[in-house]
Short mmCIF file of C-alpha atoms and ligand atoms in Angstrom, two decimals:
data_model
loop_
_atom_site.label_atom_id
_atom_site.label_comp_id
_atom_site.label_asym_id
_atom_site.label_seq_id
_atom_site.Cartn_x
_atom_site.Cartn_y
_atom_site.Cartn_z
CA MET A 1 -68.79 -80.98 62.88
CA LYS A 2 -66.17 -78.26 63.14
CA HIS A 3 -62.41 -78.32 63.60
CA SER A 4 -61.78 -77.66 67.25
CA ILE A 5 -58.87 -75.22 67.66
CA LEU A 6 -57.23 -74.11 70.88
CA ILE A 7 -55.33 -70.83 70.83
CA LEU A 8 -52.97 -70.08 73.71
CA GLY A 9 -53.32 -66.33 73.99
CA GLY A 10 -52.50 -63.25 76.03
CA THR A 11 -51.43 -61.13 73.05
CA ALA A 12 -53.11 -58.79 70.59
CA GLU A 13 -52.31 -61.24 67.78
CA SER A 14 -54.07 -64.10 69.56
CA ARG A 15 -57.20 -61.97 69.81
CA GLN A 16 -56.97 -60.92 66.15
CA LEU A 17 -56.46 -64.52 65.03
CA ALA A 18 -59.39 -65.72 67.13
CA GLU A 19 -61.56 -63.00 65.66
CA ARG A 20 -60.66 -63.92 62.09
CA MET A 21 -61.16 -67.64 62.74
CA ALA A 22 -64.48 -67.06 64.48
CA ARG A 23 -65.85 -65.79 61.17
CA ASP A 24 -65.00 -69.10 59.48
CA THR A 25 -67.73 -71.68 59.96
CA ARG A 26 -65.23 -74.56 59.67
CA TYR A 27 -63.64 -73.71 63.01
CA ALA A 28 -64.72 -73.88 66.64
CA VAL A 29 -62.14 -71.75 68.41
CA GLU A 30 -61.37 -71.48 72.10
CA LEU A 31 -58.89 -68.99 73.51
CA SER A 32 -56.87 -69.78 76.61
CA LEU A 33 -55.59 -67.06 78.95
CA ALA A 34 -53.28 -67.47 81.92
CA GLY A 35 -55.44 -65.17 84.04
CA ARG A 36 -52.69 -62.70 84.88
CA THR A 37 -54.62 -59.49 84.22
CA ARG A 38 -57.57 -58.64 86.44
CA SER A 39 -59.91 -57.52 83.70
CA PRO A 40 -58.72 -58.86 80.35
CA VAL A 41 -60.09 -57.15 77.27
CA GLU A 42 -63.15 -58.77 75.78
CA GLN A 43 -62.38 -61.65 73.43
CA PRO A 44 -64.24 -62.58 70.24
CA VAL A 45 -64.50 -66.34 71.03
CA PRO A 46 -65.15 -68.49 74.12
CA VAL A 47 -62.37 -68.14 76.68
CA ARG A 48 -60.94 -70.44 79.32
CA ILE A 49 -58.76 -68.98 82.05
CA GLY A 50 -55.91 -70.42 84.13
CA GLY A 51 -53.05 -72.88 83.80
CA PHE A 52 -53.52 -76.47 82.64
CA GLY A 53 -51.10 -78.04 85.11
CA GLY A 54 -48.01 -78.36 82.92
CA ALA A 55 -47.57 -80.13 79.61
CA GLU A 56 -49.39 -83.26 80.81
CA GLY A 57 -52.38 -81.21 81.91
CA LEU A 58 -52.52 -79.47 78.57
CA ALA A 59 -52.18 -82.80 76.74
CA ASP A 60 -55.15 -84.14 78.75
CA TYR A 61 -57.13 -81.06 77.82
CA LEU A 62 -56.32 -81.46 74.12
CA ARG A 63 -57.49 -85.07 74.20
CA MET A 64 -60.60 -84.29 76.25
CA GLN A 65 -61.69 -81.47 73.96
CA ASP A 66 -60.72 -83.41 70.83
CA VAL A 67 -58.60 -80.45 69.71
CA LYS A 68 -57.46 -80.75 66.09
CA LEU A 69 -54.88 -77.95 66.17
CA LEU A 70 -53.03 -76.10 68.91
CA VAL A 71 -51.89 -72.55 68.18
CA ASP A 72 -49.30 -71.08 70.52
CA ALA A 73 -49.93 -67.35 70.21
CA THR A 74 -48.48 -66.44 73.59
CA HIS A 75 -46.05 -63.58 74.13
CA PRO A 76 -42.46 -64.35 73.05
CA TYR A 77 -41.34 -64.10 76.71
CA ALA A 78 -43.87 -66.74 77.86
CA ALA A 79 -41.28 -69.47 77.24
CA ARG A 80 -42.61 -71.99 79.74
CA MET A 81 -46.03 -72.05 78.13
CA SER A 82 -44.45 -72.38 74.68
CA ARG A 83 -42.35 -75.35 75.82
CA ASN A 84 -45.43 -76.94 77.38
CA ALA A 85 -47.38 -76.42 74.17
CA VAL A 86 -44.83 -78.32 72.09
CA GLU A 87 -44.56 -81.13 74.62
CA ALA A 88 -48.34 -81.42 75.07
CA ALA A 89 -48.90 -81.50 71.33
CA ARG A 90 -46.39 -84.35 71.10
CA LEU A 91 -48.03 -86.26 73.95
CA ALA A 92 -51.54 -85.84 72.55
CA ASP A 93 -50.43 -86.20 68.93
CA VAL A 94 -52.01 -82.91 67.92
CA PRO A 95 -50.40 -80.58 65.35
CA VAL A 96 -49.08 -77.29 66.74
CA ILE A 97 -47.96 -74.01 65.24
CA ALA A 98 -46.61 -70.89 66.91
CA LEU A 99 -47.57 -67.34 66.04
CA ARG A 100 -44.64 -65.20 67.16
CA ARG A 101 -43.94 -61.60 66.38
CA ALA A 102 -40.57 -60.85 64.87
CA PRO A 103 -38.29 -59.01 67.28
CA TRP A 104 -37.59 -55.32 66.71
CA GLN A 105 -34.43 -54.65 64.76
CA ARG A 106 -31.89 -52.07 65.86
CA LYS A 107 -31.90 -48.87 63.79
CA GLU A 108 -29.04 -46.48 63.29
CA ASP A 109 -29.71 -44.05 66.14
CA ASP A 110 -30.91 -46.62 68.66
CA ARG A 111 -28.84 -46.68 71.86
CA TRP A 112 -29.60 -50.29 72.83
CA HIS A 113 -27.75 -52.16 75.52
CA ASP A 114 -28.61 -55.86 75.12
CA VAL A 115 -28.78 -57.98 78.28
CA GLY A 116 -29.76 -61.58 78.84
CA SER A 117 -31.94 -61.29 81.93
CA VAL A 118 -33.65 -58.91 84.35
CA PRO A 119 -30.82 -59.13 86.95
CA GLN A 120 -28.38 -58.21 84.16
CA ALA A 121 -30.61 -55.25 83.29
CA VAL A 122 -30.41 -54.11 86.93
CA SER A 123 -26.59 -54.28 86.82
CA ALA A 124 -26.53 -52.46 83.48
CA LEU A 125 -28.13 -49.42 85.14
CA GLY A 126 -24.88 -48.89 87.08
CA ASP A 127 -24.19 -47.53 90.56
CA SER A 128 -25.04 -43.85 90.06
CA PRO A 129 -28.68 -42.85 90.52
CA ARG A 130 -30.59 -42.61 87.25
CA ARG A 131 -34.17 -41.94 86.24
CA VAL A 132 -35.48 -45.23 84.87
CA PHE A 133 -38.69 -46.16 83.02
CA LEU A 134 -39.81 -49.77 83.57
CA THR A 135 -42.63 -51.59 81.80
CA LEU A 136 -42.37 -55.07 83.33
CA GLY A 137 -44.64 -57.31 85.39
CA ARG A 138 -44.40 -57.47 89.19
CA GLN A 139 -42.33 -60.69 89.36
CA GLU A 140 -39.86 -59.23 86.88
CA LEU A 141 -39.65 -55.99 88.86
CA LEU A 142 -38.46 -57.58 92.10
CA PRO A 143 -34.74 -57.67 91.10
CA PHE A 144 -34.81 -53.85 90.91
CA GLU A 145 -35.12 -53.78 94.71
CA ALA A 146 -31.38 -54.56 94.65
CA ALA A 147 -30.80 -51.11 93.09
CA PRO A 148 -32.67 -48.67 95.36
CA GLN A 149 -30.47 -45.72 94.30
CA HIS A 150 -32.46 -45.15 91.10
CA HIS A 151 -35.68 -43.24 90.59
CA TYR A 152 -38.23 -45.51 88.91
CA LEU A 153 -41.29 -44.77 86.83
CA ILE A 154 -43.22 -48.04 86.51
CA ARG A 155 -46.08 -48.67 84.10
CA SER A 156 -48.21 -51.81 84.24
CA VAL A 157 -51.68 -53.01 83.24
CA ASP A 158 -52.67 -53.83 86.84
CA PRO A 159 -51.39 -51.99 89.93
CA ILE A 160 -48.10 -53.32 91.34
CA GLU A 161 -49.12 -54.64 94.75
CA PRO A 162 -47.38 -54.66 97.09
CA ALA A 163 -45.21 -51.80 95.87
CA LEU A 164 -41.49 -52.37 95.35
CA ASP A 165 -39.21 -51.93 98.32
CA VAL A 166 -37.39 -48.93 96.85
CA PRO A 167 -37.60 -45.35 98.12
CA GLN A 168 -38.23 -43.61 94.81
CA ALA A 169 -40.86 -45.17 92.59
CA ARG A 170 -43.87 -43.77 90.82
CA TYR A 171 -46.53 -46.09 89.43
CA MET A 172 -48.96 -45.72 86.60
CA THR A 173 -51.45 -48.18 85.12
CA ASP A 174 -52.27 -48.15 81.45
CA ARG A 175 -52.93 -50.55 78.61
CA GLY A 176 -51.37 -50.23 75.14
CA PRO A 177 -51.10 -49.55 72.32
CA PHE A 178 -48.79 -46.65 73.12
CA VAL A 179 -47.95 -44.22 70.34
CA GLU A 180 -44.59 -42.51 69.91
CA ALA A 181 -45.80 -38.94 70.53
CA ASP A 182 -47.38 -39.87 73.90
CA GLU A 183 -44.33 -41.91 74.90
CA MET A 184 -42.08 -38.99 74.05
CA ALA A 185 -44.13 -36.67 76.24
CA LEU A 186 -44.01 -39.21 79.08
CA LEU A 187 -40.24 -39.67 78.82
CA GLN A 188 -39.57 -35.94 78.64
CA GLY A 189 -42.09 -35.04 81.34
CA ASN A 190 -40.44 -37.48 83.74
CA GLU A 191 -36.87 -36.68 82.66
CA ILE A 192 -36.25 -40.36 81.93
CA GLU A 193 -32.59 -41.22 81.29
CA VAL A 194 -32.88 -44.94 80.57
CA ILE A 195 -35.61 -47.46 79.69
CA VAL A 196 -35.60 -51.15 80.55
CA ALA A 197 -37.74 -53.15 78.11
CA LYS A 198 -38.29 -56.51 76.50
CA ASN A 199 -37.91 -56.98 72.77
CA SER A 200 -41.61 -57.76 72.43
CA GLY A 201 -41.82 -56.95 68.73
CA GLY A 202 -44.99 -55.63 67.10
CA PRO A 203 -46.32 -52.08 66.98
CA ALA A 204 -48.25 -51.81 70.28
CA SER A 205 -45.24 -51.20 72.53
CA TYR A 206 -42.79 -49.87 69.93
CA GLY A 207 -43.71 -46.25 70.70
CA LYS A 208 -41.27 -46.04 73.62
CA ILE A 209 -38.46 -47.50 71.50
CA ALA A 210 -39.05 -44.97 68.73
CA ALA A 211 -39.37 -42.15 71.27
CA ALA A 212 -36.13 -43.21 72.98
CA ARG A 213 -34.34 -43.14 69.62
CA ALA A 214 -35.64 -39.65 68.85
CA LEU A 215 -34.59 -38.37 72.28
CA GLY A 216 -31.23 -40.20 72.38
CA ILE A 217 -32.28 -42.19 75.46
CA GLU A 218 -30.57 -45.49 76.25
CA VAL A 219 -32.70 -48.68 76.17
CA VAL A 220 -31.57 -51.68 78.19
CA LEU A 221 -33.16 -54.44 76.14
CA ILE A 222 -33.76 -57.83 77.72
CA GLN A 223 -33.19 -60.46 75.04
CA ARG A 224 -35.81 -63.06 74.23
CA PRO A 225 -35.73 -66.37 76.04
CA GLU A 226 -34.93 -69.49 74.08
CA LEU A 227 -38.12 -70.83 72.54
CA PRO A 228 -38.75 -74.39 71.36
CA GLU A 229 -38.32 -75.36 67.71
CA VAL A 230 -41.76 -75.49 66.17
CA ALA A 231 -43.41 -74.56 62.88
CA SER A 232 -43.99 -70.85 63.30
CA VAL A 233 -45.37 -67.81 61.54
CA GLU A 234 -45.00 -64.11 62.33
CA SER A 235 -48.35 -62.66 61.33
CA VAL A 236 -52.05 -63.38 61.70
CA GLU A 237 -52.40 -63.59 57.89
CA ASP A 238 -49.68 -66.22 57.67
CA ALA A 239 -51.22 -68.13 60.56
CA LEU A 240 -54.57 -68.22 58.76
CA SER A 241 -53.15 -69.58 55.54
CA ARG A 242 -50.95 -72.11 57.36
CA ILE A 243 -53.95 -73.34 59.37
CA ASP A 244 -55.96 -73.59 56.18
CA HIS A 245 -53.31 -75.89 54.73
CA MET A 246 -52.89 -77.94 57.89
CA LEU A 247 -56.54 -78.83 58.39
CA LEU A 248 -58.27 -80.96 55.82
CA PRO A 249 -61.63 -79.68 54.60
CA LEU A 250 -64.57 -80.99 56.61
P1 NAP B 301 -45.07 -68.52 81.26
O1 NAP B 301 -44.08 -68.16 82.31
O2 NAP B 301 -44.55 -69.06 79.98
O3 NAP B 301 -46.13 -69.57 81.81
C1 NAP B 301 -46.26 -69.88 83.17
C2 NAP B 301 -47.49 -70.72 83.35
O4 NAP B 301 -48.67 -69.95 83.18
C3 NAP B 301 -47.62 -71.84 82.31
O5 NAP B 301 -46.83 -72.96 82.66
C4 NAP B 301 -49.11 -72.11 82.36
O6 NAP B 301 -49.47 -72.82 83.53
C5 NAP B 301 -49.68 -70.71 82.54
N1 NAP B 301 -50.01 -70.06 81.26
C6 NAP B 301 -49.26 -69.21 80.53
N2 NAP B 301 -49.91 -68.79 79.43
C7 NAP B 301 -51.10 -69.41 79.46
C8 NAP B 301 -52.23 -69.38 78.60
N3 NAP B 301 -52.28 -68.62 77.49
N4 NAP B 301 -53.31 -70.16 78.93
C9 NAP B 301 -53.29 -70.93 80.06
N5 NAP B 301 -52.25 -70.98 80.92
C10 NAP B 301 -51.18 -70.23 80.62
O7 NAP B 301 -46.01 -67.28 80.94
P2 NAP B 301 -45.92 -65.74 81.44
O8 NAP B 301 -44.68 -65.14 80.87
O9 NAP B 301 -46.19 -65.69 82.90
O10 NAP B 301 -47.15 -65.13 80.63
C11 NAP B 301 -48.47 -65.42 81.03
C12 NAP B 301 -49.42 -64.96 79.96
O11 NAP B 301 -49.29 -63.56 79.76
C13 NAP B 301 -49.19 -65.63 78.61
O12 NAP B 301 -50.42 -66.10 78.14
C14 NAP B 301 -48.64 -64.53 77.72
O13 NAP B 301 -49.10 -64.64 76.39
C15 NAP B 301 -49.12 -63.26 78.39
N6 NAP B 301 -48.14 -62.18 78.32
C16 NAP B 301 -46.87 -62.37 78.78
C17 NAP B 301 -45.95 -61.36 78.68
C18 NAP B 301 -44.55 -61.55 79.16
O14 NAP B 301 -43.76 -60.61 79.04
N7 NAP B 301 -44.18 -62.70 79.68
C19 NAP B 301 -46.32 -60.13 78.10
C20 NAP B 301 -47.63 -59.96 77.63
C21 NAP B 301 -48.53 -61.00 77.75
P3 NAP B 301 -49.63 -74.42 83.54
O15 NAP B 301 -48.25 -74.98 83.47
O16 NAP B 301 -50.33 -74.70 84.82
O17 NAP B 301 -50.45 -74.79 82.33
#
């Protein structure tokens, strides 16, 4: 008998946690992905893909699989899934913890402009044409169609299809981590004047923030959504020791 653990993933940390737990014979770990990226990177444990059908669907799944612990290791902007996780854990009476990266903190030379949403980020760009670097998903990009005066450079994991309805957009596909030196070259090479980004936290996408600081480029930073109150940790190490305490020995 092993402790059955479900990790809600889609982040580097979820993969790292799964990998560490897979080495521990006490745990049988399954990783859940939403199925947003076409070819997700290989995972170190069995994977299930696709939504559960809301909190009730996830609660059913937890009961059916006799899950002993739910770990919400989704991205800090995946607020719906995080709310569902807390509600499902309550319904199925399963303990839950969240693994959430700490947000990046502003440093002295950062030129951050905090906004609460993507539409606010679009407004923050202003009326005059600017050269903008965007690293958002397709759904989040749609509001930028309201500001066709800007020149956009858009980077995503999968191609943005269909393309945005704006006259000046260049697309590139790439998967992180992105280091500062490469980000600096990209920003300079494309004469970027402003970046729109989420405060994802963690090192993998910090390169553009550090590069923007070095180059004096403004960053319009979309603030994190409100996340549910739940026991949470910020690192894989802390998650491992918390899980160790939560689950009784077999
Ligand atoms: P979301 O808005 O919070 O979730 C929307 C729906 O997608 C959920 O209600 C759920 O469907 C399904 N879902 C989300 N994460 C899932 C998971 N790990 N396993 C199974 N179903 C999942 O989420 P999102 O912002 O679209 O993000 C989707 C996934 O991409 C997440 O797993 C997240 O970790 C990853 N990701 C997100 C971002 C971001 O900026 N949002 C960035 C990097 C990675 P049902 O209600 O049907 O269960």
